[in-house]
XYZ file of C-alpha atoms in Angstrom:
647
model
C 31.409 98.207 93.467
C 34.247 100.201 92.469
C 36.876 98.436 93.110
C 39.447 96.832 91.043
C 42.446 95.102 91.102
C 45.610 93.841 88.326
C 48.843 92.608 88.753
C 52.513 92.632 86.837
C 53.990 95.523 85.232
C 54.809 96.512 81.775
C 56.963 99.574 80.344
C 55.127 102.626 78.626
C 56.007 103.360 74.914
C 55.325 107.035 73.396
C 54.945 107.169 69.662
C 55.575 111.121 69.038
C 53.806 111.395 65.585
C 50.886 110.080 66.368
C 50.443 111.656 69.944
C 49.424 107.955 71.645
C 50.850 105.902 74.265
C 51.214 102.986 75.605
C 50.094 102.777 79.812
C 52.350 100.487 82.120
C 49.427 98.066 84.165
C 50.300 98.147 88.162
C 48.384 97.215 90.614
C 45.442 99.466 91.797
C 43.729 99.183 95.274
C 41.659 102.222 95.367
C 38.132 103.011 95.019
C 35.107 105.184 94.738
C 33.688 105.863 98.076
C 30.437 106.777 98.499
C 29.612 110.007 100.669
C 28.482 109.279 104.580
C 24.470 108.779 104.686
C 22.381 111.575 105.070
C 18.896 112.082 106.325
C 16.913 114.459 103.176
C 15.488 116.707 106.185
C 19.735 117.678 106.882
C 20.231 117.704 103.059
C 17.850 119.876 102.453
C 18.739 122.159 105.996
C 22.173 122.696 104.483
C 21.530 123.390 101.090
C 18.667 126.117 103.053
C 22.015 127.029 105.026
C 24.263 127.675 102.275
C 21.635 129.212 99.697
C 20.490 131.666 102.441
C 23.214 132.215 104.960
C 26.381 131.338 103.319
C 27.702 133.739 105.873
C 26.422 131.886 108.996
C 25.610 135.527 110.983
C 24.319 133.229 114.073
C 28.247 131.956 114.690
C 28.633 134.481 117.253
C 25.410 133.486 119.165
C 27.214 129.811 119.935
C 28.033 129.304 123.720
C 26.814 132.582 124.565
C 24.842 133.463 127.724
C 21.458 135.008 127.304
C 22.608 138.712 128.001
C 25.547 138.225 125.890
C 23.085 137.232 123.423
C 20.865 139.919 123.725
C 23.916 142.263 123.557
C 24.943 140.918 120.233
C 21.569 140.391 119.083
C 20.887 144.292 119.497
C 24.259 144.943 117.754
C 23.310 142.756 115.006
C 19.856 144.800 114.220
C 22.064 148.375 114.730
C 25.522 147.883 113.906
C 25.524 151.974 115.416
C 26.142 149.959 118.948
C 29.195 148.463 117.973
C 31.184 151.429 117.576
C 29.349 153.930 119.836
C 30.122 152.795 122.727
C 33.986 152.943 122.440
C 33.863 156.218 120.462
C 36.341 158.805 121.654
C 37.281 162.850 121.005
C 40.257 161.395 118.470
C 38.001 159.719 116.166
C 35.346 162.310 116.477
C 37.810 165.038 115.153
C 38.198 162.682 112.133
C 34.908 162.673 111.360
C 34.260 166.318 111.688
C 36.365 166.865 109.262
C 35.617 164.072 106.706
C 32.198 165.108 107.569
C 32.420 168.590 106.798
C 34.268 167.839 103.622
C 31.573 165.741 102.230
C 28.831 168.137 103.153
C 30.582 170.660 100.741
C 29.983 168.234 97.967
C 26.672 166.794 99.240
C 25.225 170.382 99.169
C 25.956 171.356 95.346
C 25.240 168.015 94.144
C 22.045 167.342 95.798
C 20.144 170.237 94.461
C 21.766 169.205 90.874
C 20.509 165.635 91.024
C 16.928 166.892 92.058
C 16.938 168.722 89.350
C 18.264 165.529 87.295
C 15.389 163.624 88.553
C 12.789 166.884 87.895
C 12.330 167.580 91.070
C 12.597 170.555 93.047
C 16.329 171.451 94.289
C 14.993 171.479 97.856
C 13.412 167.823 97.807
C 18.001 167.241 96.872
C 18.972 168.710 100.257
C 16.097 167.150 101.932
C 17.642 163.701 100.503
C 21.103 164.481 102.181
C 19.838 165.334 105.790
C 17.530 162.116 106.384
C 19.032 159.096 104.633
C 22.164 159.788 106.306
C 20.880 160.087 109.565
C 19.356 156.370 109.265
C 22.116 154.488 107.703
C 24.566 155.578 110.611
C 22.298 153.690 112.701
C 21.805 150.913 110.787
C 24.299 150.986 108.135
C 27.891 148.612 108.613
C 30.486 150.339 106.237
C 32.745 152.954 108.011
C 32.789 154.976 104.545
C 29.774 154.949 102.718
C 28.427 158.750 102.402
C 25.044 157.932 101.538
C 22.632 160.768 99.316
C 20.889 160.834 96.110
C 23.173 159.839 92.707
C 23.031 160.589 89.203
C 22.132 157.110 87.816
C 19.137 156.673 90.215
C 18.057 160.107 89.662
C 17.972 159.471 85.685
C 16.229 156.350 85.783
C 13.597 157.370 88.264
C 13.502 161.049 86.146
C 12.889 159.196 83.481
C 10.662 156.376 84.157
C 8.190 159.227 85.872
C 8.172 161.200 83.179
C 6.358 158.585 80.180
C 3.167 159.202 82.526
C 3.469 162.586 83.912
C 4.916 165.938 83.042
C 6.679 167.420 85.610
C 6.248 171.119 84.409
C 2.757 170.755 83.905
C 1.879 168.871 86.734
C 4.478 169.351 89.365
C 2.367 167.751 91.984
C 1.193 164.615 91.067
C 5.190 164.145 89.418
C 6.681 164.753 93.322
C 3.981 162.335 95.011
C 4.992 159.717 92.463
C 8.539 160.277 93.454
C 7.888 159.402 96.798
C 6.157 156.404 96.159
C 8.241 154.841 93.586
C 10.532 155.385 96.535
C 8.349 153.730 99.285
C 8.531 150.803 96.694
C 12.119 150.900 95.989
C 12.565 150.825 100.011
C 10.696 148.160 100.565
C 11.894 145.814 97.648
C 15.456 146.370 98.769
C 14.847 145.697 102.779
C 12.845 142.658 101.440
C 16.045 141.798 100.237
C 18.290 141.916 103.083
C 15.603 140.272 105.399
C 15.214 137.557 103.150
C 18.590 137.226 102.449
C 18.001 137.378 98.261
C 21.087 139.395 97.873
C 22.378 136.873 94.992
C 19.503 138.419 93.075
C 21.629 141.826 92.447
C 24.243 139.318 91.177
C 22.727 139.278 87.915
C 24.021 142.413 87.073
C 27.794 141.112 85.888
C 30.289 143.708 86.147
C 30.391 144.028 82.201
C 26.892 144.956 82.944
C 27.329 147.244 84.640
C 30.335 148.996 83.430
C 28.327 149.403 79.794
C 25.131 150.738 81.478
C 26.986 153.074 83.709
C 29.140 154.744 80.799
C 25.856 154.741 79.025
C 23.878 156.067 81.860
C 26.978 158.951 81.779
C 26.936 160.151 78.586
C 23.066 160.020 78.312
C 22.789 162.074 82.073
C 26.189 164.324 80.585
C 23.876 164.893 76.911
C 20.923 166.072 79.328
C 23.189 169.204 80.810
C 23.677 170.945 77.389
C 20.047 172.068 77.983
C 22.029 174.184 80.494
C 25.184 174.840 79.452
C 23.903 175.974 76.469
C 20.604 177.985 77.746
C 17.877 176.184 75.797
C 14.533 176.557 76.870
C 12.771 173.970 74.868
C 14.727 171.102 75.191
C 13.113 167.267 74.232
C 11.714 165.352 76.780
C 13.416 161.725 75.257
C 16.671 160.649 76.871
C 18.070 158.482 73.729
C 20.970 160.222 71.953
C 19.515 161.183 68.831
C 16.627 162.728 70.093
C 18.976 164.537 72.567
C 21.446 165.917 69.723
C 18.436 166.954 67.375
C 16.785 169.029 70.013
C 20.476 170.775 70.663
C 20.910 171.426 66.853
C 17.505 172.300 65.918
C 16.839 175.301 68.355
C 20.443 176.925 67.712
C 17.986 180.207 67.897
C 18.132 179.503 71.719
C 21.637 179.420 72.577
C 22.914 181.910 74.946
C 26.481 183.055 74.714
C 26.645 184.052 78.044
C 25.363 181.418 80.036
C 27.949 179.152 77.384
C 30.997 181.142 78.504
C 30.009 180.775 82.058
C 29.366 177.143 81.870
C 32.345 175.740 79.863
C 34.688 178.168 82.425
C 33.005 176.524 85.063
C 33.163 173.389 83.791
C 36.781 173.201 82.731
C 37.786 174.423 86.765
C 35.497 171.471 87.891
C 37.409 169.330 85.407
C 40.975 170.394 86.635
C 40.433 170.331 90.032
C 39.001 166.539 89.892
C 42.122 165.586 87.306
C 44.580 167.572 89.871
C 42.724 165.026 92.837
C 43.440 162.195 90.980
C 46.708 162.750 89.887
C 47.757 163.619 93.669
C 45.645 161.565 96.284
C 46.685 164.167 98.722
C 45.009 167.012 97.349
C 41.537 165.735 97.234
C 40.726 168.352 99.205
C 40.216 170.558 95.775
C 37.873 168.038 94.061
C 35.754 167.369 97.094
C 35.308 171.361 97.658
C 35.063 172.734 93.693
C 31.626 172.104 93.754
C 30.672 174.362 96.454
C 33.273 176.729 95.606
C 31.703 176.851 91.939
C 28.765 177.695 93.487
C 29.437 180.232 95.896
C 31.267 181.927 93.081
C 28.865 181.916 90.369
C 25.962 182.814 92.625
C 28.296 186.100 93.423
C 28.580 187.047 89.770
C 25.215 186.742 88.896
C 24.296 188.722 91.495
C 26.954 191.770 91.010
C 26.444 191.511 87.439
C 22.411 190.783 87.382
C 23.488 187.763 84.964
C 19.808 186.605 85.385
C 18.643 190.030 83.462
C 20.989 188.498 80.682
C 20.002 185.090 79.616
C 21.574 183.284 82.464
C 18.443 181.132 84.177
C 18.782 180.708 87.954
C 17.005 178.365 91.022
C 15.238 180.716 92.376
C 13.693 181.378 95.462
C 13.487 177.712 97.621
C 11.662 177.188 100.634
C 13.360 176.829 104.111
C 12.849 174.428 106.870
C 13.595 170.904 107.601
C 11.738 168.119 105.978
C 8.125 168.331 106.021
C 6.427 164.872 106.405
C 4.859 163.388 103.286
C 3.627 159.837 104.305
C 0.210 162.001 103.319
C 1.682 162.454 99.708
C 1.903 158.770 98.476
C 0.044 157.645 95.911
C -1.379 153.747 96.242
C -4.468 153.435 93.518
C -4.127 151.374 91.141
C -4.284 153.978 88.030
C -0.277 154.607 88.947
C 0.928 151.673 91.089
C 2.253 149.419 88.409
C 4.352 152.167 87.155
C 5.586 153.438 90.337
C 6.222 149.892 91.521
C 8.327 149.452 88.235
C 10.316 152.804 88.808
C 10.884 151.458 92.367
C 12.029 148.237 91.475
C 14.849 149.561 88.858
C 16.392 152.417 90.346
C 16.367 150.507 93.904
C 17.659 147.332 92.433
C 20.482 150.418 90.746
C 20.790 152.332 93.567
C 21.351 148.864 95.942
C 24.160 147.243 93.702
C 26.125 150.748 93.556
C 25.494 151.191 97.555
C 26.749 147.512 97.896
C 29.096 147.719 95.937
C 30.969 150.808 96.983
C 30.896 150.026 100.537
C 32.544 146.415 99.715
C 35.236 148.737 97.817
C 36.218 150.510 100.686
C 36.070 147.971 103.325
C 38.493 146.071 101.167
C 40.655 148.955 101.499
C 40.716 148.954 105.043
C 40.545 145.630 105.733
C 37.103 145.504 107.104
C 34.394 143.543 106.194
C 30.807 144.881 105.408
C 27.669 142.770 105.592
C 25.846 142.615 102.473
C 22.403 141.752 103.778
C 22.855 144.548 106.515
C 23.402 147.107 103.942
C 20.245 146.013 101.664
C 18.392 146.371 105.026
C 19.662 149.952 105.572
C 19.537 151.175 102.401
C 15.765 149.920 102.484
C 14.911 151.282 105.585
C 16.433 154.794 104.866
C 14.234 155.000 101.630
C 11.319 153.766 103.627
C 11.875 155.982 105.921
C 13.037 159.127 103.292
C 9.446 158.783 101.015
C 7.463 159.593 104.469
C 10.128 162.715 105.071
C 10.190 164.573 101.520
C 13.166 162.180 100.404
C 13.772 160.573 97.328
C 15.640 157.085 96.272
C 18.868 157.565 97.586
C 22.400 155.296 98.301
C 25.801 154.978 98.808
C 27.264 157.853 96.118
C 31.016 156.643 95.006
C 31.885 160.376 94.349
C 31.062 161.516 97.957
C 32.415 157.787 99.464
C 35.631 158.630 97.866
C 36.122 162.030 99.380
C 34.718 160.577 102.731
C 37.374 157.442 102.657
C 40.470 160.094 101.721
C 39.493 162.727 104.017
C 40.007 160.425 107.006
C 37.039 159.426 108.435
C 36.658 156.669 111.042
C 33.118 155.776 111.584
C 29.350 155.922 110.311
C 29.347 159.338 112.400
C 30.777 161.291 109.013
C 27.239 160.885 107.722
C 25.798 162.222 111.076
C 28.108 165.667 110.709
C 27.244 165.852 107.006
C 23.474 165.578 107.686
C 23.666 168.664 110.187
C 25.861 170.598 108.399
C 22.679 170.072 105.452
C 20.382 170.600 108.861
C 22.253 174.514 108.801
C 22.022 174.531 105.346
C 18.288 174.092 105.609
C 17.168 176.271 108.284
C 19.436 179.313 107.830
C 21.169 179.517 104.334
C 18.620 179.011 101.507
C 18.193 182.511 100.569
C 21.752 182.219 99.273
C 20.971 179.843 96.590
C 18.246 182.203 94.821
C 21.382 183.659 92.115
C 22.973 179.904 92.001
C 22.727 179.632 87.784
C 21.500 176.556 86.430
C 24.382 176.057 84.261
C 26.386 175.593 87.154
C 24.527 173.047 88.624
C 24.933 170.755 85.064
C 29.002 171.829 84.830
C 28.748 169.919 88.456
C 26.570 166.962 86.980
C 28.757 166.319 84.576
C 32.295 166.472 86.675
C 30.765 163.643 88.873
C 29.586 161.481 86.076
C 32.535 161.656 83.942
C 33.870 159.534 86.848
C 31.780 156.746 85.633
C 33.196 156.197 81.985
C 35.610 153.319 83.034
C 37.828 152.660 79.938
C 40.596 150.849 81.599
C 38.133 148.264 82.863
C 36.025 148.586 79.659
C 39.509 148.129 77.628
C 40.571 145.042 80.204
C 37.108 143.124 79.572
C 37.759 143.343 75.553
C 41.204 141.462 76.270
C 39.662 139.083 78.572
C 36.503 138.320 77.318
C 34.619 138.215 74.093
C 31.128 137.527 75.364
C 31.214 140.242 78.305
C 32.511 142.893 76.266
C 29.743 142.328 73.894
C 27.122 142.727 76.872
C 29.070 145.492 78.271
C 28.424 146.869 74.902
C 24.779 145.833 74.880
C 23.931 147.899 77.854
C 25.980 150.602 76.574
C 24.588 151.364 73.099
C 20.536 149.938 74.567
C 20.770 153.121 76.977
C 22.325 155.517 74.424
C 19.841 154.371 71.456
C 16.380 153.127 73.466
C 16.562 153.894 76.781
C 18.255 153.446 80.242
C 16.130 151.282 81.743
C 15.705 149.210 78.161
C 19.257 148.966 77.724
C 19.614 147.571 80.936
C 17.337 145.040 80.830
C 19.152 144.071 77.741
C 22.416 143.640 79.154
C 20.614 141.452 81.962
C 19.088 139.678 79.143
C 22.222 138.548 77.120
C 23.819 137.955 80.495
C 21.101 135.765 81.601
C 21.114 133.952 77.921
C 24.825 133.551 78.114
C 24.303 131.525 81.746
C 21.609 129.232 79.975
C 24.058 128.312 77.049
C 26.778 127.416 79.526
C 24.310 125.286 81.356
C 22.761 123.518 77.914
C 25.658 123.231 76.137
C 28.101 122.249 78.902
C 32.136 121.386 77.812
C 33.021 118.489 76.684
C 36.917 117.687 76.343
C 39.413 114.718 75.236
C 42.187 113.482 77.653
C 45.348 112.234 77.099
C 48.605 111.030 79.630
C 51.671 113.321 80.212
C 54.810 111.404 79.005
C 56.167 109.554 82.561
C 53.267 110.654 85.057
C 49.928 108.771 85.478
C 48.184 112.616 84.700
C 45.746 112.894 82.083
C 45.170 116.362 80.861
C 42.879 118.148 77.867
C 44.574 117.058 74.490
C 44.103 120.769 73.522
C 45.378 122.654 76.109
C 48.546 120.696 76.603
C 50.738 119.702 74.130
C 52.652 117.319 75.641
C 49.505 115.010 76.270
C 49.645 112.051 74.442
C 46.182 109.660 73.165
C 45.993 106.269 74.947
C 45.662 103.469 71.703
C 42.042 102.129 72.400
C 40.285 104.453 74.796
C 38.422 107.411 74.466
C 38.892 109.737 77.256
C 36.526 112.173 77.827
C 35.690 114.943 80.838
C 32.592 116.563 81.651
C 33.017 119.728 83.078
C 29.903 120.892 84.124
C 26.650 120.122 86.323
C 24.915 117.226 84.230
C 20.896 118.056 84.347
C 17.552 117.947 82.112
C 18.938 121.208 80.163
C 21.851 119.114 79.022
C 21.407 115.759 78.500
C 20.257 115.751 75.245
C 23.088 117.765 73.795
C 25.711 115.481 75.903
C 23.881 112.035 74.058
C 24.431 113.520 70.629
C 27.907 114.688 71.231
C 29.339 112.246 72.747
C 27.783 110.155 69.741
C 29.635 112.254 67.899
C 32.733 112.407 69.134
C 32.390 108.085 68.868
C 31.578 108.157 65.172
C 34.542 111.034 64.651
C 37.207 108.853 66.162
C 35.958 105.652 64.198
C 36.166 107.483 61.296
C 39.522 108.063 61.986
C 40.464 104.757 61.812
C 41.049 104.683 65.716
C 40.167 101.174 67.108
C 37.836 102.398 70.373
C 37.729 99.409 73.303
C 36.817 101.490 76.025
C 35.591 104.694 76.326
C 36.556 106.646 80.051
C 33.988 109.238 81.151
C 36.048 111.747 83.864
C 32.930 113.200 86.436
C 35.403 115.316 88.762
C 34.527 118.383 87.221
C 30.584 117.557 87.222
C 29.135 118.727 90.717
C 25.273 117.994 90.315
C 23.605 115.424 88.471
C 19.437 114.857 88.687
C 17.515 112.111 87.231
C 17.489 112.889 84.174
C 21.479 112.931 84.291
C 21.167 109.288 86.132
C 19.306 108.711 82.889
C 21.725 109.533 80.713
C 24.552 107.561 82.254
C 21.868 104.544 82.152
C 21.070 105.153 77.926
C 25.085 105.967 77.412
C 26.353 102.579 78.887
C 23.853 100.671 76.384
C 24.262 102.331 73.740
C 27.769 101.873 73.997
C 27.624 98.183 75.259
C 25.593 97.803 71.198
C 28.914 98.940 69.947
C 31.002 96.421 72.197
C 32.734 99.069 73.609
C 32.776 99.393 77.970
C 31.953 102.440 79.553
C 34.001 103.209 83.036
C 33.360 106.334 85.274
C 35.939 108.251 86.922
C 35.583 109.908 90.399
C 32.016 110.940 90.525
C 31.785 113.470 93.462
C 29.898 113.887 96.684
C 26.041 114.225 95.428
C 27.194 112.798 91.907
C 28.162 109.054 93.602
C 25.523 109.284 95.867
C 23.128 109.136 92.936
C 25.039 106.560 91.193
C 24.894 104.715 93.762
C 20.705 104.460 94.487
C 20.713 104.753 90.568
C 22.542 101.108 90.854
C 20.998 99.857 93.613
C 17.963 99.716 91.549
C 18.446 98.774 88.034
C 22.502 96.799 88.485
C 23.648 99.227 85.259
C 27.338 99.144 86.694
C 29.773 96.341 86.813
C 32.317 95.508 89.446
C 34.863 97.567 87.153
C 32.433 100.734 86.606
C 34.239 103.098 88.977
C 37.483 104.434 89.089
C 39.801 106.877 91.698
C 41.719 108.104 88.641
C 41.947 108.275 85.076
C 45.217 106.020 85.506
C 44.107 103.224 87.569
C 41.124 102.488 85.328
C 43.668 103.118 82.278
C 45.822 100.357 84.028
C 43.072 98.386 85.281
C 41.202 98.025 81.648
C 44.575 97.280 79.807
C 45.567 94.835 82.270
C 41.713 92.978 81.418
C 42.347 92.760 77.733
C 45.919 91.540 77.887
């Protein structure tokens, strides 16, 4: 089967106008293998293999004594004792400083994305000395600063807060916290052990590109309760809602604490557009923060600003991390909604953490382990609900500064953790004058970085169907909600996978003037029709979801070219492009080749692949559908080989 064989030669003829051709006949000696024989227990082990570890992590194991394995087995679970071992004084110095830097902006931002999330400042520090601890041990990116970040902040904020109000029951708002943070933890560890990373794959980049620049404006919208002093402020997080509440308590607006916060706002501004426009000098974005701080805390106490409608933190406890594995909540009144809040801003939180690290490995030409990092990003929110710690991950902002300011190893997060440790123990006192309005000029600096217009602006010229769900989760976060508009975008995305499955593309060869290449009539121009064949490629999996619609189109496309007046003998069905086929697909091979044989027309396949043949093959085996000239190597040989038959 699948062979076939012609002899003598003719010359090929090109009529121009009507874009057909005539094909010389040689002779053909190839033919359709079919794929080696293979047992379904090793089928099934490598399709387990390349689902699950596409990656093979247990390469390095192979020919290895049992110490050596041990050794690499250990490095494996804490990627820490790679690097530790050959760590020197040089690299140290490197990440002291990188360390230090970061710090400065870990310090400002945490207490400002506590507050984001409505929780106390402190519980913002206490999320930048744990977490960062753990992933050096256990994290495998040299750059990731890891901390809490805006996006998870909102989305846990705000998920929380439909069930509980955080100023009226303060309490009960923080326990849930932590346990929508246990749950986050342990859905994104589950991940990495399991090795159901390709789950976070859903989220396209248009998806998240729309939800982020959403996420921004809606987190940016939240702030003008500060910068503009208002004291009743709505609790929704849609844009209307948000802009009503602004405009209908104009009574509330405080003139000072507006001058302070637009003067603060416009240095935080300038010194991140000065950092971007020279590389060299990130120095001044990575340290405005703090600086803003520092300063504004000094005014407001020379000038008793607080005596003068400019609100400020307060007094906040110190002391390292008190343990709160006491504090989570597990009955079942609340579990389905913390599980939910878990699940969301950890599957967030874990594509941004994955995602930056992979960013700036690239950059340094080092590669990060995707499973690894689902592992330690779950473990260090495991870990952080027991120790007063909310959902935390890899921040881009602080990853940035970390990558530019040098650093060499995980150890950046270990120096940026004790600088918080200081921080902690000896200088909250400091922080009792820090304004409010401060805190959301800082807020919004960072998330401005997440408005990507080139990409938003490169998707548009690329892509129809993305940009419209990059819009999707862009205007479902500004209009419904963040975690609605998301879902949305994941929606459409998932919708727009299932059509290209159905509805798979269908397309018409035709021959390149002097070659034996057949190529999609549409695409090229210089393809010409072959007089009485119909040439047609599937390029896509054939399966149950399909079928159907290939039947009826393919019909169609019979009928269309009758109607035409074209005279159809054969009809040439290209399979290279289709890489699956079930039965269902055998199936419709099967009812295709009689319903064509009705029409006395002779249906040939060309290069069916790997699992495709295979199938064909049993398929035949049992009901003799095929002929000896069935199967084809190329489009040309069974062009040759069926013109040769009817001369």
């Amino acid at each position: 089967m699948g062979s076939a064989r012609s002899n003598g030669e003719d010359s090929i003829n090109y009529n121009n106008n009507s874009r057909e051709v005539e094909i010389a006949v040689m002779e053909i000696v190839h033919k359709v293998e079919v794929p080696p024989p293979k047992s379904t227990i090793n089928k099934l082990k490598l399709r387990f293999k390349e689902t699950f570890f596409p990656d093979d992590p247990f390469r390095k194991f192979k020919g290895q004594t049992l110490s050596s394995k041990c050794i690499l087995a250990a490095q494996f679970l804490f990627p820490i004792l790679s690097w530790a071992p050959n760590y020197s004084l040089s690299l140290f110095k490197s990440d002291l400083i990188s360390g230090l830097t970061i710090a400065s902006l870990a310090i400002p931002q945490g207490i400002s994305y506590a507050k984001l999330a409505n929780l106390p400042p402190i519980i913002g520090l206490y999320s930048s000395f744990v977490p960062p601890l753990v992933y050096a041990v256990l994290g495998s990116s040299k750059d990731l600063a890891v901390g809490p970040v805006s996006i998870a902040s909102l989305i846990m904020g705000s998920m929380l807060r439909q069930a509980v109000n955080p100023n009226t029951d303060p309490y009960l708002f923080l326990h849930l916290a932590f346990t929508s943070t246990l749950f986050a933890g342990i859905f994104q560890a589950s991940l990495g052990i399991f090795r159901l990373g390709f789950i976070i794959d859903f989220l396209s980049k248009a998806t998240l590109i729309g939800f982020m620049a959403g996420a921004a404006i809606i987190v940016s919208l939240q702030q003008l309760k500060s910068l503009l002093g208002i004291v009743h402020f709505t609790k929704q997080m849609g844009l209307v809602p948000v802009l009503t509440s602004v405009f209908h308590n104009t009574n509330e607006w405080s003139w000072q604490t507006i001058v302070m916060g637009m003067s603060f706002l416009g240095m935080l501004l300038m010194a991140r557009h000065v950092s971007m426009k020279r590389p060299n000098l990130f120095w001044i974005s990575a340290g405005a923060p703090l600086a803003s701080v520092i300063l504004s805390t000094l005014l407001v106490f020379l000038f008793k600003a607080q005596n003068h409608g400019i609100s400020v933190i307060g007094h906040l406890e110190h002391g390292l991390n008190p343990p709160s594995w006491d504090k989570l909540i597990l009955n079942t009144s609340y579990l389905s909604m913390v599980m939910k809040t878990g699940l969301i801003s950890g599957i967030i939180s874990l594509t941004e953490g994955v995602a930056v690290g992979r960013t700036f490995a690239s950059l340094k030409d080092y590669k990060v382990d995707g499973n690894k990092e689902m592992m330690a990003i779950g473990l260090m929110n495991i870990v952080g609900s027991c120790s007063s710690c909310y959902v935390t991950t890899g921040a881009f902002s602080r990853s940035a500064v970390n990558h530019n300011a040098g650093c060499k190893t995980a150890m950046s997060n270990v120096v940026m953790a004790v600088t918080v440790m200081v921080t902690l123990l000896f200088l909250m006192p400091l922080f009792v004058y820090t304004p409010n309005v401060v805190l959301g000029a800082i807020i919004v600096t960072a998330v401005i970085g997440l408005i990507d217009l080139p990409a938003t602006y490169h998707i548009w010229k690329m892509d129809k169907m993305d940009f419209l769900v990059l819009l999707s989760a862009f205007l479902g976060v500004i209009f419904i909600s963040v975690q609605d508009g998301l879902a949305i975008a994941i929606g459409i995305s998932i919708f727009r996978v299932l059509l290209q499955i159905t509805r798979p593309k269908i397309v018409s060869l035709g021959n390149i003037p002097g070659s034996d290449i057949y190529r999609n009539l549409q695409q090229y121009r210089d393809a010409r029709r072959v007089p009485g064949f119909l040439i047609l490629a599937i390029e896509a999996p054939i399966n149950f979801a399909n079928t159907t619609y290939l039947h009826e189109r393919i019909g169609r496309w019979i009928e269309d070219e009758m109607d035409k007046g074209g005279k159809i003998a054969s009809m040439i069905l290209d399979l290279s492009s289709v890489s699956a086929i079930d039965t269902s697909g055998i199936s419709f091979l099967m009812d295709l080749k009689k319903m064509l044989e009705k029409r006395d027309l002779q249906l040939v396949f060309v290069n069916p692949v790997g699992e495709v043949m295979e199938k064909i093959q049993r398929a035949n085996d049992i009901h003799h559908f095929l002929g000896l000239e069935s199967l084809y190597l190329t489009t040309g040989e069974a062009v040759m080989s069926l013109t040769s038959s009817v001369k």
